[in-house]
Amino acid sequence: MDICEILARNARMYPDETALVQCDSGDRTRRAITWREFDQMANRVANALLEKGVGRNDKVLHLMFNSLEWLVAYFGIARTGAWNVPLSFRSTSKDILEYARISEAKMIVFGEGFTDRVKALKEYPGSVKDFIVVGEKTGEYRNFEDLLESASPEPPGLAITPDDICGLYFTSGTTGEPKPLLLSHKNMLCSAITNCVNDNKRHADNFMFLAPLYHTGSKMRWFGNFIVGSRGTMLLGVTPMDVFRVMSEEKGTILMMLVPWALDILQALERNELRVEDYDLCNWRLVTFGAQPVPPSLVRRWKKWLPGVEIAIGYGLSEATGVGCLYLRPEDWEKAAAAGDIKGAVIGRSGFNWEAQVVDEKGERLPPGQVGELVVRGDGIMTGYYKAPEKTAECIRDGWLYTGDLVVADADGVFFLVDRKKDMIISGGENIYPVEIEKVLFNHPGIKDVAVIGVPDERMGEVVAAVVEAKPDRVVSEEELRLFAEENLPRYKRPKRYIFDSVPRSPTGKVLKPKLREKYAGSVSPLGSIR
């Protein structure tokens, strides 16, 4: 059974139950579809595309903001045997042209907000011949809604095998240029099962998500709902008040968050702009984090304000079909936080149906307490990088996926992220891991966000630089940060330079350190205090 067939199964088992809800924080509109409607709409998309000549192993670019239509189109494309090619909504015209060239796409389905960016693709003599717009009816492009009305809601009747490719994804590019990789239907099913078990999802749950659907994290986490036929709610627009309002009105039980959003919520609570008692949050049982390490200070603050909402972490990467190959359950938090002799940010144990271990440069397994590269094994491992067998062979060896993340494990099998190999700073011959320093600086009461990078230094090779974003209501000086570092970090780990600037993050919450390194690769001088 593949993920598309599970949608059909849910339509048979829970035809009139709500499958998806879309809440727009801007105009406060609410839309919902049942499992039967979801299934039939996906069938209509599939049948319409098949009539236009899209079929097995064709590629369809997919460019939209989060919406019900995003998911309907995704499943409709998958049911034709074609490959979804989801694109970031931050893609420029140049990016879209490049993604079309690499993927050799035959069609693009895009939202009305991207019409200007898509024009360049229409003028380019490439492989894309069909353009379908979701939203406005201009006459220039085929309209998505019209397409659905004219197509059959019956199943297209195509046989999909587990090894068939479902999607061609471009990695988020936080460590360099995005790489195209292939995910199969088996990968998708693995992710659904893993995330269902990890989060202990039940049929009565309502999982709310806010992160972009083009990325593997949010969508694959939601896939866990399919196994038990539970409801999913997407919120368009992220403010602390909107999150609490929708969790209250929709009776949300699980919320997937990114660290920056959680920090915004905590600051709103601490400034009394947001009040827990103003909302009915009695159904909210779990908040799950992903995409980046979770500072312990955040956990402590969260528990103060929302003690009844448990916290879990899911670790993953696109090459492992998103989040879930490692998972930290709520009951593991206290012990992990007390592991004072282990450095790094806790990221969990092996997720359901996954194996994980720490290896050295030769691929030999390391004992607990030693830093090495995290490798994972499971059915979620990608088919490979698109048309790059050499790069695939470097990343997947003997069935193990080499993540590029440096970790250490304790005797109980809990893994702690030390840093990415590419982010490690070598200063005066010492290996310095930015995540460890970031974890300390996050405890400073005036810091909203922080990213640590290495910048060139003639004498030391590299020195530690901290890019600091202060809280809106605080003034933070360089001298204050230096004193804080002296009290909490050994000398060789203390930042030598402080840069007061915003911390750039991807839509999925990851710090874009290549951008910071590029911006500050030359001489760096402190810019003084900021508000």
Coordinates of N, CA, C and O in Angstrom, one line a residue, residues 54 93 105 164 175 188 203 270 296 312 317 347 354 356 431 484-485 521:
V54 N 0.4 13.9 -19.2 CA 1.4 13.7 -18.1 C 1.3 12.2 -17.6 O 0.1 11.7 -17.4
S93 N 12.7 34.0 -10.5 CA 12.5 33.6 -11.9 C 13.7 32.8 -12.3 O 13.6 31.7 -13.0
A105 N 11.3 19.3 -16.4 CA 9.9 19.3 -16.1 C 9.0 19.4 -17.3 O 9.4 20.1 -18.3
D164 N 8.5 3.1 -7.1 CA 8.3 4.3 -8.0 C 8.6 5.6 -7.3 O 8.4 5.8 -6.1
T175 N 23.7 24.5 3.7 CA 25.1 24.2 3.7 C 25.7 24.4 2.3 O 26.9 24.0 2.1
M188 N 7.8 7.7 1.3 CA 6.7 8.4 1.9 C 5.9 7.6 2.9 O 5.5 8.1 4.0
H203 N -6.7 8.6 16.2 CA -7.7 9.1 15.3 C -8.4 10.4 15.7 O -8.8 11.2 14.9
E270 N 5.6 36.7 27.9 CA 6.4 37.4 29.0 C 6.1 38.9 29.0 O 6.2 39.6 30.0
P296 N 18.0 24.6 25.6 CA 17.4 24.2 26.9 C 16.6 25.3 27.5 O 15.6 25.1 28.2
A312 N 8.4 17.4 22.3 CA 9.2 16.4 21.7 C 10.0 17.0 20.5 O 9.6 18.1 20.0
L317 N 16.4 14.9 7.9 CA 16.9 15.6 6.8 C 16.2 15.2 5.5 O 15.6 14.1 5.5
I347 N 19.0 15.6 20.5 CA 18.1 15.4 19.3 C 17.4 14.1 19.3 O 16.6 13.8 18.3
W354 N 13.9 2.9 12.6 CA 15.1 3.4 12.2 C 16.3 2.9 13.1 O 16.1 2.6 14.3
A356 N 20.4 4.1 14.2 CA 21.3 5.2 14.1 C 22.6 4.8 14.9 O 22.5 4.1 15.9
N431 N 39.2 22.3 17.5 CA 37.9 22.1 16.9 C 36.9 22.7 17.8 O 36.7 22.4 19.0
F484 N 29.4 38.0 29.8 CA 28.6 36.8 29.9 C 29.3 35.6 29.4 O 29.3 34.5 30.0
A485 N 30.1 35.7 28.3 CA 30.9 34.6 27.7 C 32.0 34.2 28.7 O 32.3 33.0 28.9
A521 N 32.8 37.3 5.6 CA 34.1 36.6 5.4 C 35.3 37.5 5.5 O 36.4 37.1 5.8

